[in-house]
PDB file of C-alpha atoms in Angstrom:
ATOM      1  CA  GLY A   1     -38.014 -25.828  -4.412  1.00 59.00           C
ATOM      2  CA  TYR A   2     -41.422 -27.312  -5.026  1.00 82.00           C
ATOM      3  CA  GLU A   3     -41.967 -30.964  -5.720  1.00 90.00           C
ATOM      4  CA  SER A   4     -42.780 -32.042  -9.261  1.00 92.00           C
ATOM      5  CA  GLU A   5     -41.400 -34.577 -11.695  1.00 94.00           C
ATOM      6  CA  GLU A   6     -40.270 -31.679 -13.869  1.00 94.00           C
ATOM      7  CA  ASN A   7     -38.235 -30.126 -11.029  1.00 93.00           C
ATOM      8  CA  TYR A   8     -36.709 -33.493 -10.144  1.00 94.00           C
ATOM      9  CA  ALA A   9     -35.752 -34.041 -13.806  1.00 93.00           C
ATOM     10  CA  TYR A  10     -34.266 -30.538 -14.037  1.00 93.00           C
ATOM     11  CA  LEU A  11     -32.033 -31.140 -11.003  1.00 93.00           C
ATOM     12  CA  GLU A  12     -30.999 -34.520 -12.383  1.00 93.00           C
ATOM     13  CA  ASN A  13     -30.095 -32.958 -15.760  1.00 94.00           C
ATOM     14  CA  GLN A  14     -28.072 -30.280 -13.944  1.00 95.00           C
ATOM     15  CA  LYS A  15     -26.291 -33.074 -12.015  1.00 95.00           C
ATOM     16  CA  GLN A  16     -27.463 -31.642  -8.688  1.00 93.00           C
ATOM     17  CA  ALA A  17     -28.629 -33.670  -5.730  1.00 91.00           C
ATOM     18  CA  CYS A  18     -32.218 -32.872  -4.828  1.00 91.00           C
ATOM     19  CA  TYR A  19     -33.351 -32.141  -1.297  1.00 91.00           C
ATOM     20  CA  ILE A  20     -37.018 -31.361  -1.991  1.00 90.00           C
ATOM     21  CA  LYS A  21     -39.431 -32.213   0.796  1.00 88.00           C
ATOM     22  CA  PRO A  22     -42.410 -34.150  -0.652  1.00 90.00           C
ATOM     23  CA  GLN A  23     -45.705 -32.248  -0.617  1.00 88.00           C
ATOM     24  CA  THR A  24     -47.281 -35.015   1.455  1.00 87.00           C
ATOM     25  CA  TYR A  25     -44.320 -35.355   3.855  1.00 87.00           C
ATOM     26  CA  GLU A  26     -46.238 -34.152   6.936  1.00 88.00           C
ATOM     27  CA  LYS A  27     -49.373 -36.141   5.993  1.00 91.00           C
ATOM     28  CA  TRP A  28     -47.359 -39.370   5.684  1.00 90.00           C
ATOM     29  CA  LYS A  29     -46.674 -39.243   9.411  1.00 90.00           C
ATOM     30  CA  THR A  30     -50.343 -39.016  10.438  1.00 93.00           C
ATOM     31  CA  LYS A  31     -52.392 -41.984  11.596  1.00 94.00           C
ATOM     32  CA  ARG A  32     -55.201 -40.907   9.250  1.00 93.00           C
ATOM     33  CA  PHE A  33     -52.938 -41.200   6.188  1.00 93.00           C
ATOM     34  CA  LYS A  34     -51.482 -44.541   7.286  1.00 92.00           C
ATOM     35  CA  ASN A  35     -55.007 -45.955   7.709  1.00 93.00           C
ATOM     36  CA  ASP A  36     -56.333 -44.588   4.389  1.00 93.00           C
ATOM     37  CA  ILE A  37     -56.712 -47.690   2.203  1.00 94.00           C
ATOM     38  CA  SER A  38     -57.233 -45.602  -0.944  1.00 93.00           C
ATOM     39  CA  LYS A  39     -53.650 -44.296  -0.942  1.00 94.00           C
ATOM     40  CA  ARG A  40     -51.120 -45.918  -3.259  1.00 94.00           C
ATOM     41  CA  GLU A  41     -48.510 -45.748  -0.488  1.00 93.00           C
ATOM     42  CA  ASN A  42     -50.659 -48.074   1.650  1.00 94.00           C
ATOM     43  CA  MET A  43     -50.936 -50.767  -1.032  1.00 95.00           C
ATOM     44  CA  SER A  44     -48.339 -53.466  -1.548  1.00 95.00           C
ATOM     45  CA  TYR A  45     -46.554 -53.400  -4.900  1.00 95.00           C
ATOM     46  CA  ASP A  46     -45.101 -56.346  -6.816  1.00 95.00           C
ATOM     47  CA  LEU A  47     -42.323 -54.985  -9.047  1.00 94.00           C
ATOM     48  CA  SER A  48     -41.927 -58.194 -11.087  1.00 95.00           C
ATOM     49  CA  LYS A  49     -45.637 -58.240 -12.053  1.00 95.00           C
ATOM     50  CA  ASP A  50     -46.081 -54.436 -11.964  1.00 95.00           C
ATOM     51  CA  GLU A  51     -49.224 -54.825  -9.835  1.00 96.00           C
ATOM     52  CA  TYR A  52     -50.596 -53.200  -6.709  1.00 96.00           C
ATOM     53  CA  THR A  53     -52.658 -55.168  -4.209  1.00 95.00           C
ATOM     54  CA  CYS A  54     -55.608 -53.383  -2.587  1.00 94.00           C
ATOM     55  CA  HIS A  55     -56.916 -53.773   0.966  1.00 93.00           C
ATOM     56  CA  ASN A  56     -59.322 -56.495  -0.219  1.00 93.00           C
ATOM     57  CA  GLY A  57     -56.482 -58.547  -1.752  1.00 94.00           C
ATOM     58  CA  LYS A  58     -57.405 -57.729  -5.367  1.00 94.00           C
ATOM     59  CA  GLN A  59     -54.781 -56.767  -7.953  1.00 95.00           C
ATOM     60  CA  LEU A  60     -54.623 -53.400  -9.688  1.00 95.00           C
ATOM     61  CA  LYS A  61     -53.056 -54.147 -13.055  1.00 96.00           C
ATOM     62  CA  PRO A  62     -51.737 -51.707 -15.679  1.00 96.00           C
ATOM     63  CA  ILE A  63     -54.289 -51.166 -18.439  1.00 96.00           C
ATOM     64  CA  ARG A  64     -52.638 -48.331 -20.411  1.00 95.00           C
ATOM     65  CA  VAL A  65     -49.832 -45.795 -20.444  1.00 96.00           C
ATOM     66  CA  THR A  66     -50.647 -42.165 -21.210  1.00 96.00           C
ATOM     67  CA  GLN A  67     -48.657 -38.981 -21.662  1.00 95.00           C
ATOM     68  CA  LYS A  68     -49.336 -35.869 -19.605  1.00 93.00           C
ATOM     69  CA  LYS A  69     -48.104 -32.439 -20.586  1.00 93.00           C
ATOM     70  CA  SER A  70     -47.590 -29.686 -18.015  1.00 90.00           C
ATOM     71  CA  THR A  71     -48.258 -25.992 -18.665  1.00 90.00           C
ATOM     72  CA  THR A  72     -44.523 -25.538 -19.267  1.00 91.00           C
ATOM     73  CA  GLY A  73     -44.492 -28.294 -21.895  1.00 92.00           C
ATOM     74  CA  TYR A  74     -42.878 -31.041 -19.767  1.00 94.00           C
ATOM     75  CA  ARG A  75     -44.126 -34.495 -20.755  1.00 94.00           C
ATOM     76  CA  SER A  76     -44.477 -37.273 -18.217  1.00 94.00           C
ATOM     77  CA  GLU A  77     -45.489 -40.888 -18.663  1.00 96.00           C
ATOM     78  CA  VAL A  78     -48.378 -42.058 -16.493  1.00 96.00           C
ATOM     79  CA  THR A  79     -49.430 -45.678 -16.031  1.00 96.00           C
ATOM     80  CA  VAL A  80     -53.124 -46.263 -15.372  1.00 96.00           C
ATOM     81  CA  TYR A  81     -53.902 -49.205 -13.092  1.00 96.00           C
ATOM     82  CA  GLU A  82     -57.335 -50.767 -12.691  1.00 95.00           C
ATOM     83  CA  CYS A  83     -58.573 -53.188 -10.058  1.00 95.00           C
ATOM     84  CA  GLU A  84     -59.535 -56.589 -11.421  1.00 92.00           C
ATOM     85  CA  ASP A  85     -62.926 -56.614  -9.657  1.00 91.00           C
ATOM     86  CA  CYS A  86     -64.456 -54.115  -7.239  1.00 92.00           C
ATOM     87  CA  SER A  87     -67.968 -55.591  -7.302  1.00 89.00           C
ATOM     88  CA  ASN A  88     -69.189 -56.694  -3.865  1.00 90.00           C
ATOM     89  CA  CYS A  89     -66.070 -55.238  -2.220  1.00 93.00           C
ATOM     90  CA  PRO A  90     -66.788 -54.356   1.427  1.00 93.00           C
ATOM     91  CA  PHE A  91     -64.127 -51.588   1.327  1.00 93.00           C
ATOM     92  CA  LYS A  92     -65.232 -49.896  -1.919  1.00 92.00           C
ATOM     93  CA  LEU A  93     -66.697 -46.793  -0.230  1.00 90.00           C
ATOM     94  CA  LYS A  94     -63.426 -46.192   1.621  1.00 92.00           C
ATOM     95  CA  CYS A  95     -61.308 -46.883  -1.464  1.00 92.00           C
ATOM     96  CA  THR A  96     -62.981 -45.133  -4.418  1.00 91.00           C
ATOM     97  CA  LYS A  97     -65.936 -43.035  -5.561  1.00 90.00           C
ATOM     98  CA  ALA A  98     -65.972 -44.708  -8.986  1.00 89.00           C
ATOM     99  CA  LYS A  99     -69.050 -46.664 -10.017  1.00 89.00           C
ATOM    100  CA  ASP A 100     -66.959 -49.277 -11.790  1.00 91.00           C
ATOM    101  CA  ASN A 101     -63.565 -50.687 -10.805  1.00 93.00           C
ATOM    102  CA  ARG A 102     -61.014 -48.530  -9.010  1.00 94.00           C
ATOM    103  CA  GLN A 103     -58.465 -46.826 -11.272  1.00 94.00           C
ATOM    104  CA  MET A 104     -55.212 -45.206 -10.204  1.00 95.00           C
ATOM    105  CA  GLN A 105     -52.731 -43.082 -12.170  1.00 95.00           C
ATOM    106  CA  VAL A 106     -49.059 -43.520 -11.309  1.00 95.00           C
ATOM    107  CA  SER A 107     -45.956 -41.838 -12.711  1.00 96.00           C
ATOM    108  CA  LYS A 108     -43.187 -44.370 -12.076  1.00 96.00           C
ATOM    109  CA  GLN A 109     -40.446 -41.832 -12.798  1.00 95.00           C
ATOM    110  CA  PHE A 110     -41.940 -39.391 -10.301  1.00 95.00           C
ATOM    111  CA  ILE A 111     -42.116 -42.064  -7.604  1.00 95.00           C
ATOM    112  CA  ALA A 112     -38.493 -43.123  -8.214  1.00 94.00           C
ATOM    113  CA  LYS A 113     -37.204 -39.530  -8.154  1.00 95.00           C
ATOM    114  CA  ARG A 114     -39.321 -38.734  -5.073  1.00 94.00           C
ATOM    115  CA  GLN A 115     -37.813 -41.712  -3.246  1.00 94.00           C
ATOM    116  CA  VAL A 116     -34.276 -40.497  -3.992  1.00 94.00           C
ATOM    117  CA  SER A 117     -35.158 -37.003  -2.752  1.00 93.00           C
ATOM    118  CA  TYR A 118     -36.827 -38.443   0.367  1.00 94.00           C
ATOM    119  CA  GLU A 119     -33.729 -40.484   1.203  1.00 95.00           C
ATOM    120  CA  ASN A 120     -31.618 -37.341   0.700  1.00 94.00           C
ATOM    121  CA  ILE A 121     -33.690 -35.205   3.088  1.00 92.00           C
ATOM    122  CA  MET A 122     -33.649 -37.961   5.713  1.00 93.00           C
ATOM    123  CA  SER A 123     -29.833 -38.232   5.618  1.00 93.00           C
ATOM    124  CA  GLY A 124     -27.672 -36.329   8.098  1.00 90.00           C
ATOM    125  CA  GLU A 125     -26.862 -33.657   5.526  1.00 90.00           C
ATOM    126  CA  GLY A 126     -30.509 -33.445   4.468  1.00 90.00           C
ATOM    127  CA  ILE A 127     -31.686 -32.839   8.025  1.00 89.00           C
ATOM    128  CA  LEU A 128     -29.038 -30.131   8.447  1.00 88.00           C
ATOM    129  CA  LEU A 129     -30.147 -28.427   5.217  1.00 86.00           C
ATOM    130  CA  ARG A 130     -33.872 -28.641   6.150  1.00 83.00           C
ATOM    131  CA  VAL A 131     -33.263 -27.094   9.566  1.00 81.00           C
ATOM    132  CA  ASN A 132     -31.148 -24.313   8.085  1.00 78.00           C
ATOM    133  CA  ARG A 133     -33.676 -23.567   5.349  1.00 76.00           C
ATOM    134  CA  SER A 134     -36.391 -23.040   7.928  1.00 69.00           C
ATOM    135  CA  ILE A 135     -34.054 -20.788   9.959  1.00 67.00           C
ATOM    136  CA  GLN A 136     -32.566 -18.770   7.120  1.00 69.00           C
ATOM    137  CA  VAL A 137     -35.340 -18.475   4.533  1.00 67.00           C
ATOM    138  CA  GLU A 138     -38.583 -18.487   6.479  1.00 68.00           C
ATOM    139  CA  GLY A 139     -37.065 -16.429   9.287  1.00 76.00           C
ATOM    140  CA  ALA A 140     -35.990 -13.676   6.889  1.00 81.00           C
ATOM    141  CA  PHE A 141     -39.599 -12.845   6.044  1.00 81.00           C
ATOM    142  CA  GLY A 142     -40.471 -12.765   9.741  1.00 83.00           C
ATOM    143  CA  VAL A 143     -37.608 -10.362  10.449  1.00 86.00           C
ATOM    144  CA  LEU A 144     -38.595  -8.083   7.562  1.00 88.00           C
ATOM    145  CA  LYS A 145     -42.231  -7.978   8.598  1.00 87.00           C
ATOM    146  CA  ASP A 146     -41.985  -7.943  12.392  1.00 89.00           C
ATOM    147  CA  ASP A 147     -38.552  -6.583  13.339  1.00 88.00           C
ATOM    148  CA  TYR A 148     -38.281  -4.084  10.474  1.00 89.00           C
ATOM    149  CA  ASN A 149     -42.025  -3.360  10.563  1.00 90.00           C
ATOM    150  CA  PHE A 150     -42.124  -3.692   6.762  1.00 91.00           C
ATOM    151  CA  ASN A 151     -45.734  -4.309   5.772  1.00 89.00           C
ATOM    152  CA  ARG A 152     -45.951  -2.588   2.387  1.00 92.00           C
ATOM    153  CA  PHE A 153     -43.839  -0.924  -0.247  1.00 93.00           C
ATOM    154  CA  LEU A 154     -43.685   2.863  -0.168  1.00 93.00           C
ATOM    155  CA  THR A 155     -43.086   3.227  -3.915  1.00 94.00           C
ATOM    156  CA  ARG A 156     -45.079   2.278  -7.023  1.00 95.00           C
ATOM    157  CA  GLY A 157     -43.976   0.722 -10.307  1.00 96.00           C
ATOM    158  CA  LYS A 158     -41.874  -2.380 -10.925  1.00 96.00           C
ATOM    159  CA  VAL A 159     -38.542  -0.566 -11.094  1.00 97.00           C
ATOM    160  CA  ASN A 160     -39.144   1.482  -7.946  1.00 97.00           C
ATOM    161  CA  VAL A 161     -40.440  -1.500  -5.967  1.00 96.00           C
ATOM    162  CA  LYS A 162     -37.454  -3.584  -7.109  1.00 96.00           C
ATOM    163  CA  ASN A 163     -35.032  -0.839  -5.992  1.00 97.00           C
ATOM    164  CA  GLU A 164     -36.810  -0.496  -2.647  1.00 95.00           C
ATOM    165  CA  PHE A 165     -36.633  -4.251  -2.106  1.00 94.00           C
ATOM    166  CA  ILE A 166     -32.926  -4.334  -3.036  1.00 95.00           C
ATOM    167  CA  LEU A 167     -32.236  -1.636  -0.404  1.00 95.00           C
ATOM    168  CA  LEU A 168     -34.257  -3.589   2.151  1.00 93.00           C
ATOM    169  CA  CYS A 169     -32.318  -6.793   1.364  1.00 92.00           C
ATOM    170  CA  PHE A 170     -29.031  -4.906   1.520  1.00 94.00           C
ATOM    171  CA  GLY A 171     -29.890  -3.625   5.015  1.00 93.00           C
ATOM    172  CA  TYR A 172     -30.996  -7.108   6.098  1.00 92.00           C
ATOM    173  CA  ASN A 173     -27.729  -8.658   4.852  1.00 91.00           C
ATOM    174  CA  VAL A 174     -25.594  -5.991   6.586  1.00 94.00           C
ATOM    175  CA  ASN A 175     -27.402  -6.720   9.864  1.00 92.00           C
ATOM    176  CA  LYS A 176     -26.942 -10.460   9.310  1.00 87.00           C
ATOM    177  CA  LEU A 177     -23.226  -9.988   8.627  1.00 90.00           C
ATOM    178  CA  HIS A 178     -22.901  -7.850  11.768  1.00 93.00           C
ATOM    179  CA  ALA A 179     -24.599 -10.559  13.838  1.00 88.00           C
ATOM    180  CA  LYS A 180     -22.226 -13.200  12.388  1.00 87.00           C
ATOM    181  CA  ILE A 181     -19.201 -11.059  13.215  1.00 91.00           C
ATOM    182  CA  GLN A 182     -20.446 -10.498  16.770  1.00 92.00           C
ATOM    183  CA  GLY A 183     -21.245 -14.197  17.188  1.00 87.00           C
ATOM    184  CA  GLU A 184     -17.880 -15.235  15.687  1.00 86.00           C
ATOM    185  CA  ARG A 185     -19.642 -17.332  13.033  1.00 82.00           C
ATOM    186  CA  LEU A 186     -17.924 -16.039   9.896  1.00 84.00           C
ATOM    187  CA  GLY A 187     -17.164 -18.845   7.422  1.00 81.00           C
ATOM    188  CA  GLN A 188     -19.967 -21.026   8.856  1.00 76.00           C
ATOM    189  CA  PRO A 189     -22.812 -20.892   6.337  1.00 73.00           C
ATOM    190  CA  LEU A 190     -24.967 -23.421   8.203  1.00 75.00           C
ATOM    191  CA  HIS A 191     -26.148 -23.495  11.804  1.00 70.00           C
ATOM    192  CA  LYS A 192     -25.201 -26.665  13.659  1.00 74.00           C
ATOM    193  CA  LEU A 193     -27.927 -29.039  14.776  1.00 72.00           C
ATOM    194  CA  LYS A 194     -28.752 -28.823  18.455  1.00 71.00           C
ATOM    195  CA  SER A 195     -28.988 -32.104  20.303  1.00 64.00           C
ATOM    196  CA  ALA A 196     -31.371 -32.586  23.200  1.00 54.00           C
TER     197      ALA A 196
END
């Protein structure tokens, strides 16, 4: 699934563990992201005071809490933090485009739920599920397009296109089942991780 506080909350309400890869997962690993002083992730946070500390050693303190409503009607609580003093800061151009003090909006629930999901995807089971998702889901589209040479639907209209797609999926699943039978992998829904 896609990462959002609403999706995390839905999974939590359904009592399902979430294994959603954060949108910025790949960026987190880059040197550019780690050196970007404007990112919340690169600021230290004091939980007892509920304050962030910027690269210049100034505190970003909560000034208000607002409600945000998504297009689906989901409401989230966002805390707005503001730096105590950005005047004469030598890092201001790298940190913010604001004329006044730096402000930052943070959804504490989103961060907490994201952390749980991140820990899940980094666990042994999470790595296994991520590898299998890339093999099973993304690969299916490649097989349909390249191996089956399926570039466009031959029919028109929602019902006809749906029926054509169902037939295509049925053929794909029969071929997949045949490959599992030949490879003696029946009853093994996930591929094992290969070690180097």
